[in-house]
Coordinates of C-alpha atoms and ligand atoms in Angstrom, one line a residue:
M1 CA 0.0 0.0 0.0
S2 CA 1.3 3.5 -0.9
Q3 CA 2.1 5.6 2.2
I4 CA 2.8 9.2 2.9
Y5 CA 4.2 10.4 6.2
V6 CA 3.3 13.8 7.5
I7 CA 5.7 15.2 10.0
D8 CA 3.9 17.1 12.8
L9 CA 5.5 20.5 13.4
G10 CA 2.8 21.8 15.6
G11 CA -0.9 22.4 16.0
Q12 CA -3.6 20.6 14.1
Y13 CA -2.1 21.4 10.7
A14 CA -0.5 17.9 10.4
H15 CA -3.8 16.1 10.9
L16 CA -5.5 18.3 8.4
I17 CA -2.9 17.4 5.8
G18 CA -3.1 13.7 6.7
N19 CA -6.8 13.8 6.3
R20 CA -6.6 15.5 2.9
V21 CA -4.1 13.0 1.6
R22 CA -6.4 10.1 2.6
R23 CA -9.2 11.8 0.8
L24 CA -7.1 11.4 -2.3
G25 CA -7.2 7.6 -1.7
V26 CA -3.6 7.4 -0.4
Y27 CA -2.8 6.2 3.2
A28 CA -1.2 8.9 5.3
E29 CA 0.2 8.7 8.8
V30 CA 1.2 11.6 11.0
R31 CA 4.7 11.2 12.7
S32 CA 6.1 13.3 15.5
N33 CA 9.0 15.6 14.5
D34 CA 11.5 13.6 16.6
C35 CA 11.2 10.5 14.4
K36 CA 14.4 9.5 12.6
A37 CA 14.9 9.5 8.9
S38 CA 15.4 5.8 9.0
D39 CA 11.8 5.4 10.4
L40 CA 10.5 6.9 7.2
Q41 CA 12.0 4.4 4.8
D42 CA 8.7 2.8 3.8
A43 CA 7.1 6.1 2.8
Q44 CA 6.7 7.1 -0.8
G45 CA 6.8 10.8 0.1
I46 CA 7.1 13.1 3.1
I47 CA 5.2 16.2 4.0
L48 CA 6.4 18.7 6.6
S49 CA 3.5 20.4 8.2
G50 CA 3.0 24.0 9.2
G51 CA 3.4 25.0 12.9
P52 CA 2.9 28.0 15.2
K53 CA 6.5 29.0 15.7
G54 CA 9.2 30.6 13.6
V55 CA 12.2 28.5 12.7
K56 CA 14.6 30.7 14.6
E57 CA 12.4 31.0 17.7
E58 CA 13.5 29.2 20.9
G59 CA 11.8 25.8 21.2
A60 CA 10.9 25.7 17.5
P61 CA 10.4 22.1 16.4
E62 CA 13.3 20.5 14.6
I63 CA 13.6 17.4 12.5
D64 CA 16.3 14.9 11.5
H65 CA 18.3 16.6 8.7
E66 CA 18.8 13.2 7.1
I67 CA 15.2 13.4 5.9
F68 CA 16.3 15.6 3.0
Q69 CA 18.9 13.0 2.0
L70 CA 16.5 10.0 1.8
G71 CA 16.0 10.6 -1.9
K72 CA 12.3 10.7 -1.3
P73 CA 10.1 13.5 -2.4
V74 CA 9.5 16.1 0.4
L75 CA 6.9 18.8 0.4
G76 CA 7.3 21.6 3.0
I77 CA 4.3 23.6 3.9
C78 CA 4.5 27.0 5.6
Y79 CA 6.8 26.3 8.6
G80 CA 7.9 23.1 6.8
H81 CA 8.8 25.3 3.7
Q82 CA 10.8 27.6 5.9
M83 CA 12.5 24.8 7.7
M84 CA 13.5 23.2 4.4
A85 CA 15.1 26.5 3.3
H86 CA 16.7 27.1 6.7
Y87 CA 18.3 23.7 7.0
L88 CA 19.6 23.6 3.4
G89 CA 21.3 27.0 3.5
G90 CA 18.6 29.6 2.6
E91 CA 17.6 32.6 4.7
I92 CA 14.5 33.4 6.7
G93 CA 13.3 36.9 7.3
T94 CA 10.2 38.6 8.7
E95 CA 7.3 38.8 6.1
R96 CA 3.8 38.7 7.4
E97 CA 0.9 37.4 5.4
Y98 CA -2.5 36.5 6.9
G99 CA -5.6 35.3 5.1
F100 CA -6.4 35.3 1.4
T101 CA -3.5 36.1 -0.9
D102 CA -3.0 36.2 -4.7
F103 CA -0.4 33.7 -5.7
N104 CA 1.4 33.9 -9.0
I105 CA 3.1 30.8 -10.4
S106 CA 6.3 31.7 -12.1
K107 CA 7.5 28.3 -13.1
K108 CA 4.5 27.1 -15.2
D109 CA 5.9 23.6 -15.9
S110 CA 6.5 22.8 -12.3
Q111 CA 5.0 19.3 -11.7
L112 CA 3.6 20.6 -8.4
F113 CA 1.4 23.1 -10.2
Q114 CA 0.4 21.0 -13.2
G115 CA -3.1 21.8 -14.3
L116 CA -3.3 25.0 -12.2
D117 CA -4.0 28.5 -13.5
A118 CA -1.0 30.8 -13.3
K119 CA -2.8 33.0 -10.8
Q120 CA -4.9 31.8 -7.9
V121 CA -6.1 32.6 -4.4
V122 CA -4.3 30.8 -1.6
W123 CA -4.5 31.1 2.2
N124 CA -1.5 32.3 4.2
N125 CA -0.8 32.5 7.9
H126 CA 2.8 33.3 8.7
G127 CA 5.0 36.0 10.3
D128 CA 8.3 34.7 8.7
A129 CA 9.2 33.9 5.1
V130 CA 12.1 32.5 3.0
V131 CA 14.1 35.6 1.8
K132 CA 17.0 33.7 0.1
L133 CA 16.8 30.3 -1.5
P134 CA 19.2 27.5 -0.7
I135 CA 21.6 26.6 -3.5
G136 CA 20.1 24.3 -6.0
F137 CA 16.6 25.6 -5.5
E138 CA 14.6 27.8 -7.9
K139 CA 11.7 30.0 -7.3
T140 CA 8.4 28.6 -8.6
G141 CA 5.9 31.3 -7.5
S142 CA 5.5 34.5 -5.4
T143 CA 2.9 36.8 -3.9
E144 CA 3.0 40.5 -3.5
T145 CA 4.8 40.4 -0.2
C146 CA 6.5 37.1 -0.5
E147 CA 9.1 36.7 -3.3
F148 CA 9.8 33.0 -2.5
E149 CA 6.2 31.9 -1.8
S150 CA 7.2 28.5 -3.4
M151 CA 10.4 26.8 -4.4
E152 CA 11.7 23.5 -5.7
N153 CA 14.8 21.5 -6.3
V154 CA 13.6 18.9 -8.9
E155 CA 16.7 16.9 -8.9
Q156 CA 16.5 16.3 -5.1
K157 CA 12.7 16.1 -5.3
L158 CA 12.3 18.8 -2.7
Y159 CA 9.4 21.2 -2.9
G160 CA 8.1 24.0 -0.6
V161 CA 5.1 26.3 -0.5
Q162 CA 4.6 29.1 2.0
F163 CA 0.8 28.9 1.9
H164 CA -1.5 26.2 3.2
P165 CA -2.8 24.0 0.4
E166 CA -4.6 21.8 3.0
V167 CA -7.1 24.4 4.0
S168 CA -10.2 24.8 1.9
H169 CA -9.6 28.6 1.5
S170 CA -6.7 27.8 -0.9
E171 CA -8.9 27.3 -3.9
H172 CA -6.8 24.6 -5.7
G173 CA -5.0 23.3 -2.7
M174 CA -6.3 19.7 -3.2
K175 CA -5.0 19.7 -6.8
L176 CA -1.6 20.7 -5.6
L177 CA -1.5 17.9 -3.0
E178 CA -2.7 15.5 -5.6
N179 CA 0.1 16.6 -7.9
F180 CA 2.6 15.9 -5.1
V181 CA 1.1 12.6 -3.9
L182 CA 0.1 11.0 -7.1
G183 CA 2.4 12.8 -9.6
I184 CA 5.7 13.4 -7.8
C185 CA 5.5 10.6 -5.2
K186 CA 3.8 8.2 -7.7
C187 CA 1.5 6.8 -5.0
E188 CA -1.3 4.4 -6.0
K189 CA -4.8 5.3 -5.0
D190 CA -5.1 2.1 -2.9
W191 CA -6.5 3.2 0.4
S192 CA -10.1 3.3 1.3
I193 CA -12.1 2.9 4.4
A194 CA -13.6 -0.3 3.0
N195 CA -10.2 -2.1 2.8
F196 CA -8.9 -0.4 6.0
R197 CA -12.0 -1.9 7.8
E198 CA -10.7 -5.4 7.1
R199 CA -7.4 -4.5 8.7
I200 CA -9.2 -3.0 11.8
E201 CA -11.4 -6.1 12.1
Q202 CA -8.4 -8.4 12.0
E203 CA -6.6 -6.3 14.6
I204 CA -9.7 -6.5 16.9
K205 CA -9.8 -10.3 16.6
D206 CA -6.1 -10.6 17.2
Y207 CA -6.1 -8.3 20.2
V208 CA -9.3 -9.7 21.9
G209 CA -8.7 -13.4 21.3
A210 CA -11.3 -15.2 23.4
Q211 CA -11.8 -12.4 25.8
K212 CA -14.7 -10.0 26.3
V213 CA -14.9 -6.2 25.8
F214 CA -16.3 -3.5 27.9
L215 CA -17.1 0.0 26.5
L216 CA -18.7 3.1 27.8
V217 CA -21.1 4.4 25.1
S218 CA -22.0 8.1 25.4
G219 CA -24.1 8.2 22.3
G220 CA -21.6 10.4 20.5
V221 CA -20.4 9.3 17.0
D222 CA -17.1 7.8 18.1
S223 CA -18.3 5.5 20.9
T224 CA -21.4 4.6 18.8
V225 CA -19.4 3.5 15.8
C226 CA -16.9 1.7 18.0
F227 CA -19.6 -0.2 19.8
A228 CA -21.2 -1.2 16.5
L229 CA -17.9 -2.3 15.1
L230 CA -17.1 -4.5 18.1
N231 CA -20.5 -6.0 18.0
Q232 CA -20.1 -6.9 14.3
V233 CA -16.6 -8.4 14.8
L234 CA -17.0 -10.2 18.1
G235 CA -20.7 -10.8 18.4
P236 CA -23.0 -9.1 21.0
E237 CA -22.4 -11.9 23.6
R238 CA -18.8 -10.8 24.0
V239 CA -19.4 -7.0 24.1
Y240 CA -20.8 -5.1 27.0
G241 CA -21.8 -1.5 26.3
L242 CA -22.7 0.8 29.2
H243 CA -24.4 4.1 28.8
V244 CA -24.6 6.3 31.8
D245 CA -27.8 8.4 31.8
S246 CA -26.8 11.5 33.7
G247 CA -30.2 13.1 33.4
F248 CA -28.6 15.9 31.3
M249 CA -29.3 14.2 28.0
R250 CA -31.7 15.5 25.4
Q251 CA -35.3 14.4 25.3
D252 CA -35.5 10.6 25.4
E253 CA -31.8 10.5 24.2
S254 CA -30.6 7.5 26.2
E255 CA -33.6 5.4 25.2
K256 CA -33.2 6.4 21.6
V257 CA -29.5 5.3 21.6
K258 CA -30.5 1.9 23.1
Q259 CA -33.4 1.5 20.7
M260 CA -31.3 2.3 17.7
F261 CA -28.9 -0.5 18.6
A262 CA -31.8 -2.8 19.3
E263 CA -33.1 -2.1 15.8
I264 CA -29.9 -3.2 14.2
G265 CA -29.9 -6.4 16.3
Y266 CA -27.8 -5.4 19.3
D267 CA -29.5 -5.5 22.7
N268 CA -26.2 -5.4 24.7
L269 CA -26.3 -1.7 25.5
H270 CA -27.1 -1.3 29.1
I271 CA -28.4 2.0 30.5
Y272 CA -27.3 2.9 34.0
D273 CA -29.8 5.4 35.4
A274 CA -27.9 7.9 37.4
K275 CA -30.2 10.9 37.0
N276 CA -30.6 11.4 40.8
N277 CA -26.9 10.9 41.4
F278 CA -25.9 13.8 39.1
L279 CA -28.6 16.2 40.2
K280 CA -27.6 15.6 43.8
A281 CA -23.9 16.0 43.0
V282 CA -24.5 19.5 41.4
G283 CA -26.8 20.4 44.3
S284 CA -27.0 24.2 44.7
A285 CA -23.8 25.0 42.7
T286 CA -24.4 27.9 40.4
E287 CA -20.9 28.7 39.2
P288 CA -20.0 27.0 35.8
E289 CA -16.7 25.5 36.8
E290 CA -18.1 24.3 40.1
K291 CA -21.0 22.6 38.2
R292 CA -18.5 21.0 35.7
R293 CA -16.3 19.8 38.5
A294 CA -19.2 18.2 40.3
I295 CA -20.4 16.5 37.2
G296 CA -16.9 15.2 36.3
E297 CA -16.3 13.8 39.7
E298 CA -19.7 12.2 39.8
F299 CA -19.0 10.5 36.5
I300 CA -16.1 8.8 38.1
R301 CA -18.1 7.6 41.1
V302 CA -21.0 6.4 38.9
A303 CA -18.6 4.6 36.5
A304 CA -17.1 2.9 39.5
L305 CA -20.5 1.9 40.8
A306 CA -21.7 0.7 37.5
T307 CA -18.7 -1.4 36.8
S308 CA -18.1 -2.9 40.2
D309 CA -21.0 -5.3 39.8
L310 CA -19.6 -6.6 36.6
E311 CA -16.3 -7.6 38.3
L312 CA -14.2 -7.0 35.2
D313 CA -11.5 -9.6 35.7
P314 CA -8.5 -8.6 33.6
A315 CA -8.0 -12.2 32.6
E316 CA -11.3 -12.1 30.9
W317 CA -12.1 -8.5 30.0
I318 CA -10.6 -5.7 27.8
L319 CA -11.6 -2.1 28.0
A320 CA -12.4 -0.4 24.6
Q321 CA -12.4 3.3 23.9
G322 CA -13.6 5.2 20.9
T323 CA -10.4 7.3 20.6
I324 CA -9.9 8.8 17.1
Y325 CA -6.7 9.7 15.2
P326 CA -6.3 13.4 16.0
D327 CA -6.4 12.5 19.7
T328 CA -3.5 10.1 19.4
I329 CA 0.3 10.7 19.4
E330 CA 2.8 8.3 18.1
S331 CA 4.7 7.2 21.2
G332 CA 3.2 5.3 24.0
G333 CA -0.4 5.1 23.4
S334 CA -2.5 8.2 23.0
K335 CA -3.1 11.6 24.6
H336 CA -6.7 10.8 24.8
A337 CA -6.0 7.5 26.5
D338 CA -3.9 9.4 29.0
R339 CA -6.8 11.7 29.7
I340 CA -9.1 8.7 30.1
K341 CA -6.6 7.2 32.4
T342 CA -6.6 10.2 34.7
H343 CA -10.4 10.3 34.4
H344 CA -10.7 6.7 35.4
N345 CA -7.9 6.5 37.8
R346 CA -10.2 6.2 40.7
V347 CA -12.5 3.7 39.0
D348 CA -11.1 0.4 40.2
G349 CA -12.6 -1.9 37.7
I350 CA -11.5 0.1 34.7
Q351 CA -8.1 0.9 36.2
K352 CA -7.3 -2.7 36.6
L353 CA -7.8 -3.3 32.9
I354 CA -5.7 -0.3 31.9
A355 CA -2.9 -1.4 34.3
A356 CA -3.0 -4.8 32.7
G357 CA -2.5 -3.2 29.3
K358 CA -6.0 -4.2 28.3
L359 CA -6.9 -1.1 26.3
L360 CA -8.3 -1.5 22.8
E361 CA -8.8 1.6 20.6
P362 CA -10.1 0.1 17.3
I363 CA -10.7 3.4 15.5
K364 CA -7.6 5.2 16.7
D365 CA -6.2 5.5 13.1
L366 CA -9.4 7.2 11.7
Y367 CA -10.4 10.8 11.2
K368 CA -13.9 11.9 12.1
D369 CA -15.1 11.8 8.5
E370 CA -13.8 8.3 8.2
V371 CA -15.4 7.2 11.4
R372 CA -18.7 8.5 10.0
E373 CA -18.1 6.6 6.7
L374 CA -17.4 3.5 8.7
G375 CA -20.5 4.0 10.7
I376 CA -22.6 4.2 7.6
K377 CA -21.0 1.0 6.2
L378 CA -21.8 -0.7 9.5
G379 CA -25.4 0.1 9.0
L380 CA -25.9 2.8 11.6
P381 CA -28.6 5.3 10.7
E382 CA -27.4 8.6 9.2
E383 CA -29.3 10.5 11.9
M384 CA -27.0 9.0 14.4
I385 CA -23.8 9.5 12.4
Y386 CA -24.3 13.1 11.2
R387 CA -25.5 14.6 14.5
H388 CA -24.3 17.8 16.0
P389 CA -21.7 17.4 18.7
F390 CA -23.0 17.4 22.2
P391 CA -20.9 18.2 25.3
G392 CA -20.2 15.6 27.9
P393 CA -22.0 17.5 30.7
G394 CA -24.9 17.9 28.4
L395 CA -27.8 20.2 29.2
A396 CA -26.4 20.9 32.7
V397 CA -24.0 23.5 31.1
R398 CA -26.9 24.9 29.0
T399 CA -29.1 25.5 32.1
L400 CA -27.7 28.6 33.7
C401 CA -28.1 29.0 37.4
A402 CA -27.9 32.1 39.6
Q403 CA -27.1 32.5 43.3
Q404 CA -29.4 35.4 44.1
N405 CA -32.1 37.6 42.7
E406 CA -30.8 40.7 40.9
K407 CA -32.6 43.7 39.4
L408 CA -31.5 45.0 36.1
K409 CA -28.8 47.5 37.1
I410 CA -26.9 48.5 34.0
K411 CA -29.7 49.9 31.9
N412 CA -28.2 52.9 30.1
D413 CA -24.6 52.3 29.6
P414 CA -23.4 55.4 27.7
T415 CA -20.8 53.5 25.5
L416 CA -23.4 50.9 24.6
I417 CA -26.0 53.6 23.6
D418 CA -23.3 55.4 21.6
I419 CA -22.4 52.2 19.7
V420 CA -25.9 51.0 18.9
G421 CA -27.3 54.4 17.9
P422 CA -30.9 55.6 18.3
E423 CA -32.6 52.9 16.3
I424 CA -31.6 50.0 18.6
S425 CA -32.4 49.8 22.3
A426 CA -29.9 47.9 24.4
Q427 CA -29.3 46.8 27.9
I428 CA -26.6 44.9 29.7
L429 CA -28.0 41.8 31.4
P430 CA -27.3 40.9 35.1
V431 CA -26.4 37.3 34.2
K432 CA -22.9 36.1 33.2
S433 CA -21.6 33.6 30.7
V434 CA -18.2 32.2 29.7
G435 CA -16.2 33.6 26.8
V436 CA -12.7 33.4 25.4
Q437 CA -10.3 36.2 24.5
G438 CA -6.8 35.4 23.4
D439 CA -6.2 32.2 25.3
A440 CA -7.9 33.5 28.4
R441 CA -11.4 32.6 29.7
S442 CA -13.7 35.5 30.4
Y443 CA -16.9 35.5 32.6
A444 CA -18.9 38.5 31.7
H445 CA -22.3 39.9 30.8
P446 CA -24.4 39.7 27.6
A447 CA -25.8 42.8 26.1
L448 CA -29.4 42.4 24.8
L449 CA -30.4 44.4 21.7
E450 CA -33.9 45.1 20.5
V451 CA -34.5 46.1 16.9
T452 CA -37.5 46.6 14.8
E453 CA -36.1 44.7 11.8
I454 CA -33.3 42.1 12.1
D455 CA -30.4 42.5 9.7
W456 CA -27.8 39.8 10.5
D457 CA -24.9 41.5 8.8
K458 CA -25.5 44.8 10.5
L459 CA -26.1 43.3 13.9
G460 CA -22.9 41.1 13.5
K461 CA -20.9 44.3 13.1
V462 CA -22.6 45.9 16.1
S463 CA -21.9 42.8 18.1
V464 CA -18.2 43.0 17.4
K465 CA -18.1 46.7 18.2
I466 CA -19.8 46.1 21.6
T467 CA -17.6 43.3 22.7
N468 CA -14.5 45.2 21.5
S469 CA -15.4 48.3 23.4
I470 CA -17.1 47.2 26.6
R471 CA -15.0 45.0 28.8
E472 CA -17.8 43.7 31.0
V473 CA -19.6 42.4 27.9
N474 CA -18.5 39.2 26.1
R475 CA -21.7 38.2 24.4
V476 CA -24.4 40.0 22.4
L477 CA -28.0 38.8 22.0
V478 CA -30.9 40.1 19.9
K479 CA -34.4 39.8 21.1
L480 CA -36.7 37.6 19.0
A481 CA -39.9 37.4 21.0
G482 CA -41.3 38.3 24.5
D483 CA -41.1 41.1 26.9
S484 CA -37.6 42.4 27.7
E485 CA -38.7 45.5 29.6
N486 CA -38.9 44.1 33.1
L487 CA -36.3 41.4 33.3
E488 CA -34.8 40.3 36.6
L489 CA -32.3 37.7 37.4
Q490 CA -33.9 35.1 39.6
A491 CA -32.0 32.8 41.9
A492 CA -32.0 29.3 40.3
T493 CA -30.3 26.0 40.6
L494 CA -30.2 22.9 38.4
T495 CA -33.5 21.2 38.9
E496 CA -35.4 18.5 37.0
D497 CA -38.2 20.9 36.1
R498 CA -35.8 23.4 34.6
L499 CA -34.0 20.6 32.7
D500 CA -37.4 19.3 31.4
L501 CA -38.3 22.8 30.3
L502 CA -35.0 23.2 28.4
R503 CA -35.5 19.7 26.9
V504 CA -38.8 20.7 25.4
A505 CA -37.5 23.9 23.9
D506 CA -34.3 22.2 22.6
Q507 CA -36.4 19.4 21.0
L508 CA -38.8 22.0 19.4
F509 CA -35.9 24.0 17.9
H510 CA -34.1 20.9 16.6
D511 CA -37.3 19.4 15.1
E512 CA -38.0 22.7 13.4
L513 CA -34.4 22.9 12.1
R514 CA -34.8 19.4 10.6
K515 CA -38.2 20.1 9.1
A516 CA -36.9 23.2 7.4
G517 CA -33.8 21.4 6.1
L518 CA -31.5 23.6 8.1
Y519 CA -30.1 21.0 10.6
H520 CA -27.1 20.3 8.5
E521 CA -26.6 24.0 7.5
V522 CA -25.4 24.6 11.1
W523 CA -22.5 22.9 12.9
Q524 CA -24.2 23.0 16.3
A525 CA -27.3 24.7 17.7
P526 CA -27.2 24.9 21.5
V527 CA -30.4 26.1 23.3
V528 CA -29.7 27.8 26.6
L529 CA -32.1 28.3 29.5
V530 CA -31.3 31.5 31.4
P531 CA -33.0 32.5 34.7
L532 CA -33.7 36.0 33.5
V533 CA -37.4 36.2 34.1
N534 CA -40.4 38.4 33.4
E535 CA -44.0 37.6 34.4
Q536 CA -44.3 34.8 31.9
G537 CA -41.1 32.9 32.8
E538 CA -37.5 32.4 32.0
T539 CA -35.4 33.2 28.9
I540 CA -34.4 30.9 26.1
V541 CA -31.4 31.7 24.0
L542 CA -30.8 30.1 20.6
R543 CA -27.2 29.7 19.8
P544 CA -26.8 28.2 16.3
I545 CA -23.2 28.5 15.0
N546 CA -21.0 27.5 12.1
S547 CA -17.6 26.2 12.6
T548 CA -15.1 23.6 11.3
E549 CA -13.3 22.5 14.4
A550 CA -14.9 24.4 17.3
M551 CA -11.8 26.5 17.9
T552 CA -13.5 29.4 16.2
A553 CA -17.1 29.8 15.3
N554 CA -19.5 32.3 13.7
F555 CA -23.0 32.8 14.7
A556 CA -25.3 31.3 12.1
K557 CA -27.5 33.7 10.1
L558 CA -30.6 31.5 9.8
P559 CA -33.5 32.7 7.6
L560 CA -35.5 35.3 9.4
D561 CA -39.0 33.9 8.8
F562 CA -37.8 30.6 10.2
V563 CA -36.3 32.3 13.3
K564 CA -39.4 34.3 14.0
K565 CA -41.7 31.3 13.6
V566 CA -39.6 29.2 16.0
A567 CA -39.3 32.0 18.5
A568 CA -43.1 32.4 18.6
K569 CA -43.5 28.7 19.2
I570 CA -40.9 28.6 22.0
L571 CA -42.5 31.7 23.6
N572 CA -45.7 29.7 23.7
L573 CA -44.2 27.1 26.0
K574 CA -45.4 27.4 29.6
G575 CA -42.6 28.9 31.7
I576 CA -40.8 30.9 28.9
G577 CA -41.1 34.7 28.8
L578 CA -38.4 35.7 26.4
V579 CA -36.6 34.3 23.4
A580 CA -33.3 35.7 22.2
Y581 CA -30.7 34.8 19.6
D582 CA -27.0 34.8 20.3
I583 CA -25.1 36.9 17.7
T584 CA -21.6 36.4 19.2
N585 CA -18.7 34.8 17.3
K586 CA -16.1 32.7 19.0
P587 CA -14.0 34.5 20.1
P588 CA -15.1 36.5 22.1
G589 CA -17.9 34.2 23.0
T590 CA -17.6 30.4 23.4
I591 CA -20.1 28.1 21.7
E592 CA -21.5 27.0 25.1
W593 CA -22.5 29.5 27.7
E594 CA -20.7 27.7 30.5
Ligands
LIG1 P1 -16.8 26.0 23.6 O1 -18.0 26.3 24.5 O2 -15.6 25.9 24.3 O3 -17.1 24.6 22.9 O4 -16.7 27.0 22.5 C1 -16.4 24.0 21.9 C2 -17.0 22.7 21.5 O5 -16.7 21.7 22.6 C3 -18.0 21.2 23.1 N1 -17.8 21.1 24.5 C4 -17.6 19.9 25.2 N2 -17.6 18.7 24.7 N3 -17.3 17.9 26.9 C5 -17.4 17.6 25.6 O6 -17.3 16.5 25.2 C6 -17.3 19.1 27.4 O7 -17.2 19.3 28.6 C7 -17.5 20.2 26.5 N4 -17.6 21.5 26.7 C8 -17.8 22.1 25.5 C9 -19.0 22.2 22.7 O8 -20.3 21.7 22.6 C10 -18.5 22.7 21.4 O9 -18.8 21.8 20.3

């Protein structure tokens, strides 16, 4: 099988490249930068990824210089491009380029650019650049600021590009990667999830032998696919799936997961009802971190309780986890497994299995899109596979709590009035939510805007201005329906009634999204219950966003007639007095409110 190695020089760039190469039908593996050139002998080509540092910065990742002497094609991307130039005698200077850039190909017959127009839009993100080429290299393209945006040494099969072909913003990035992988490295298109599945299945059989497998199934895509796969390979009698119902799931969610498996013939998913345990554990906590901590700790206790009855003897049992590729590192297992280990280090039954080295991670070499593809091939319903992500602590972090009653204090903030102008009325709300600025967490107030006619683009700009100018505001909402005149913050804790109310609103919104064909138009659509009350009841905030990897996000601009219709329906629910829409990007807001 053809194989490409991607050397990880920082961040998530390497995995993005690996994923793109696999999309071309060629198997790619990500290797850490401290691997030796001799470890890469079986590759047909090597790609050096981008990374967040400059090559001359302290602590900048390095690689084995011998990699350039292997005689194998090497493509350097961004940091990898600079590293190639730096190692081979070129010079690096400071040249900044961020975002979309016009790239002009100067060497039209470069094999790397075959079939590409001489001018195209690429995506750049760098503070340094190659300012002098190493001997033996020639320039193949440039941008306005970057003379040596791309370079090559055909004889030694070394290629470099400053921009990022792996991101979709580079319009012909995939074609460039294809030229490298299929053209220059001469790889065969011989990788697919279908034939990889055979390998995974064999690995499972070899690892498990005659033993049995225990798996915690959250209902998320990874653990769901993992459970189905194990069932298919080993048979349900040798697989024990445990789903902990924390009471923070969506409407009938736990039952739905169990039923879905039953429908495809697996009745070995056991639900452990821990609703009361979790509510009790959170108790009267109102602060987000305190709630999260209580939930995390309770999970450990519940997992211990639920597994102790099973008496998982390491001679007989293996623990399986739905770890996926971006969570793994090369040496000594996986980052994710380490996290799980700390999470379960007080769960005796699970700990015994891990200590005995009985940890199976069958989908650890797959990317999310590949896990989904495998799930479909295993016969899982699309609805299950293409669902929005859902946080571990579930609706508990979407049900805001408050320690004490508070009147609306900050009604007429002069800066706010100045920014929004006379046509918009605005107030700063007495509640707080989590946000992120730089790398730091913020915990500040939302501003609520009221307009006669919603214009998403205009409001988006106002939202940015407000959060940039008023330090105590990290989030902006626009009112959709209800009375916002006499809002008060009401003391509230996490209760079953409040969770039920949120479940109904959440279900209503998601049903409507599906009916309108909008469910897959957004990446996630949290619904948040906030104890800001008027005479009719509490506030519901809709938080649909678009994102690719959740690190950044934009609020979704859903069709206005849809939004108004849904808001009216939610306002009709008993106990809801106001419906608002979150128009904050991430940063400065986070996707979740807590
Ligand atoms: P934030 O709120 O940080 O969320 O912008 C980013 C993404 O992570 C999800 N999320 C979680 N997922 N356990 C999870 O499994 C958690 O504790 C958790 N908190 C946030 C969130 O839903 C979003 O997709």
